[in-house]
Coordinates of C-alpha atoms in Angstrom, one line a residue:
M1 CA 97.2 56.0 117.1
R2 CA 99.0 59.2 118.3
V3 CA 99.2 62.1 115.8
R4 CA 102.1 64.3 115.8
F5 CA 102.1 67.9 114.3
P6 CA 105.5 69.1 112.9
S7 CA 107.1 71.9 115.3
S8 CA 106.5 74.2 112.1
L9 CA 102.9 73.8 112.1
A10 CA 102.4 74.1 115.9
A11 CA 104.3 77.5 116.0
A12 CA 102.3 78.6 112.9
L13 CA 99.2 78.0 114.7
A14 CA 100.3 79.6 118.1
F15 CA 101.2 82.8 116.1
A16 CA 98.0 82.9 114.2
F17 CA 96.1 82.6 117.5
C18 CA 98.1 85.3 118.8
S19 CA 97.8 87.7 116.1
A20 CA 93.9 87.1 116.0
T21 CA 93.9 88.0 119.7
A22 CA 96.2 91.0 119.4
L23 CA 93.9 92.4 116.3
S24 CA 90.6 92.1 118.2
E25 CA 92.0 94.7 120.9
E26 CA 91.3 98.2 121.0
I27 CA 94.3 100.7 120.6
P28 CA 93.8 103.8 122.8
L29 CA 94.7 107.2 121.7
R30 CA 98.0 108.4 123.9
N31 CA 99.6 111.6 124.3
W32 CA 103.5 111.6 124.2
P33 CA 106.0 114.1 125.2
T34 CA 108.6 115.4 122.6
P35 CA 112.0 116.8 122.9
H36 CA 112.1 120.3 123.7
V37 CA 113.5 121.2 120.7
Y38 CA 110.2 120.5 119.0
H39 CA 108.0 123.0 120.7
R40 CA 108.0 126.4 122.0
Q41 CA 108.2 126.6 126.0
G42 CA 104.7 127.4 127.2
A43 CA 102.9 126.0 124.3
I44 CA 100.2 123.5 124.2
N45 CA 98.3 123.3 127.5
G46 CA 100.6 126.0 128.6
D47 CA 103.3 123.8 129.9
G48 CA 105.2 122.6 126.5
S49 CA 103.5 119.2 127.4
G50 CA 104.2 118.2 123.5
F51 CA 101.8 116.3 121.3
V52 CA 98.3 115.7 122.5
A53 CA 96.2 113.0 120.6
V54 CA 92.5 113.5 120.1
E55 CA 89.9 111.4 118.8
P56 CA 89.9 112.0 114.9
C57 CA 87.2 114.8 114.1
R58 CA 86.1 116.1 110.6
V59 CA 86.8 120.0 111.0
V60 CA 86.2 120.8 107.3
D61 CA 84.1 119.3 104.4
T62 CA 83.2 121.6 101.5
R63 CA 80.7 119.3 100.0
P64 CA 77.0 120.4 100.3
S65 CA 75.5 117.1 101.1
Q66 CA 77.4 117.1 104.4
G67 CA 75.9 120.1 106.1
F68 CA 78.9 121.8 107.4
P69 CA 78.6 125.5 108.6
A70 CA 79.7 127.8 106.2
A71 CA 82.8 128.4 107.9
W72 CA 83.7 124.8 107.8
G73 CA 81.7 123.7 104.7
P74 CA 80.6 124.8 101.1
P75 CA 81.2 126.2 98.6
I76 CA 83.7 123.9 97.0
L77 CA 87.1 125.5 96.5
A78 CA 87.6 127.2 93.7
G79 CA 91.1 126.7 91.7
N80 CA 93.7 129.1 92.7
A81 CA 91.4 130.6 95.6
V82 CA 92.9 130.9 99.1
R83 CA 90.4 130.4 102.1
D84 CA 90.8 130.3 105.9
F85 CA 89.7 127.7 108.4
D86 CA 89.5 128.6 112.0
I87 CA 90.6 124.8 113.3
N88 CA 90.3 125.3 117.2
S89 CA 86.9 127.1 117.2
A90 CA 85.0 124.6 115.0
P91 CA 81.8 123.9 117.2
H92 CA 81.6 120.2 115.8
C93 CA 85.0 119.6 116.9
P94 CA 85.4 120.8 120.5
G95 CA 88.3 120.5 122.8
I96 CA 91.0 122.1 120.8
P97 CA 92.7 124.7 122.9
S98 CA 93.0 128.1 121.8
G99 CA 96.7 127.8 122.8
A100 CA 97.6 125.1 120.6
T101 CA 100.5 126.0 118.2
A102 CA 100.1 123.4 115.5
Y103 CA 97.7 120.8 114.3
S104 CA 98.1 117.2 113.0
L105 CA 95.6 117.0 109.9
N106 CA 94.8 114.9 107.6
F107 CA 93.7 116.6 104.0
T108 CA 91.6 114.9 101.5
V109 CA 90.4 116.1 98.2
T110 CA 87.4 114.3 96.5
E111 CA 85.4 115.1 93.3
T112 CA 88.3 117.0 91.6
V113 CA 87.7 118.9 88.3
A114 CA 91.3 118.3 87.0
S115 CA 94.9 118.1 88.3
G116 CA 96.0 120.4 91.3
D117 CA 97.5 120.5 94.6
I118 CA 96.6 121.8 98.2
R119 CA 98.7 124.1 99.9
A120 CA 98.5 125.0 103.9
W121 CA 100.1 127.7 106.3
P122 CA 99.3 129.3 109.6
Q123 CA 96.7 132.1 108.8
D124 CA 98.1 135.6 108.3
N125 CA 101.8 134.3 108.0
P126 CA 102.4 133.0 104.6
P127 CA 105.8 131.4 104.2
V128 CA 108.6 132.7 102.1
Q129 CA 108.3 129.6 99.8
I130 CA 105.0 127.4 99.7
T131 CA 105.2 123.8 99.5
S132 CA 102.0 121.5 98.4
V133 CA 100.6 119.2 101.1
L134 CA 98.7 117.1 98.8
N135 CA 99.0 116.5 95.1
W136 CA 96.7 115.0 92.5
Q137 CA 96.3 114.2 88.8
G138 CA 93.2 114.4 86.9
A139 CA 89.5 114.5 87.5
S140 CA 87.3 112.6 89.8
V141 CA 90.1 111.7 92.1
T142 CA 89.8 111.1 96.0
I143 CA 93.2 111.2 97.6
A144 CA 94.6 112.0 101.2
N145 CA 97.8 113.0 103.0
A146 CA 98.6 113.9 106.5
T147 CA 100.8 116.8 107.6
I148 CA 101.4 119.1 110.5
I149 CA 100.5 122.9 110.0
P150 CA 101.4 125.5 112.6
A151 CA 98.3 127.6 113.9
G152 CA 98.2 131.0 112.7
T153 CA 96.0 134.2 113.7
G154 CA 93.2 132.9 116.1
G155 CA 94.0 129.2 115.5
G156 CA 93.5 129.4 111.7
I157 CA 95.0 128.1 108.8
T158 CA 95.3 129.2 105.4
V159 CA 94.5 126.7 102.4
Q160 CA 95.1 127.5 98.8
V161 CA 94.0 125.3 96.0
A162 CA 96.4 125.5 93.0
G163 CA 95.1 124.2 89.7
A164 CA 91.5 122.9 89.2
N165 CA 88.3 123.1 91.6
T166 CA 88.1 120.5 94.4
H167 CA 86.0 119.4 97.5
L168 CA 88.1 119.6 100.6
L169 CA 88.0 117.4 103.7
I170 CA 90.4 118.1 106.8
D171 CA 90.5 115.9 109.8
I172 CA 92.3 116.7 112.9
N173 CA 93.8 113.8 115.2
G174 CA 96.0 116.0 117.2
Y175 CA 97.7 119.3 118.3

């Protein structure tokens, strides 16, 4: 006796097999060029080549249990305080060149005390109007948001916590 499957079932099985195969493959990090309007000539690697992806690396972690050096670690960020972080000289995230003009960063707050927001800008170059890069409501919140921040003096960025104390984590994935 010959069993026939409906064509829709065969198609569904083929799709499931192909999807499982595609999901098991590693997706490599790749760089890509950006239109000239999005970067300055001579920026990034000296040739204006655009975004450069890097393996994600935690640059900042203010939680004492994580053992980060003082410039990128504790203490907790106090409410309404401002702190500078030198992104391109973090010894635990090598390979970020001093000529990088902006960073692709993921900001995470955790162990929040109450509501607040994170604001960031190029070090020594505060914007006329400050916009938050991450907002949260309440205590004991962990939430993240990605953004691109231009590099300031010496490759640093300035971070301000508006509202309550929070621990901050910053991961870089490109420049």
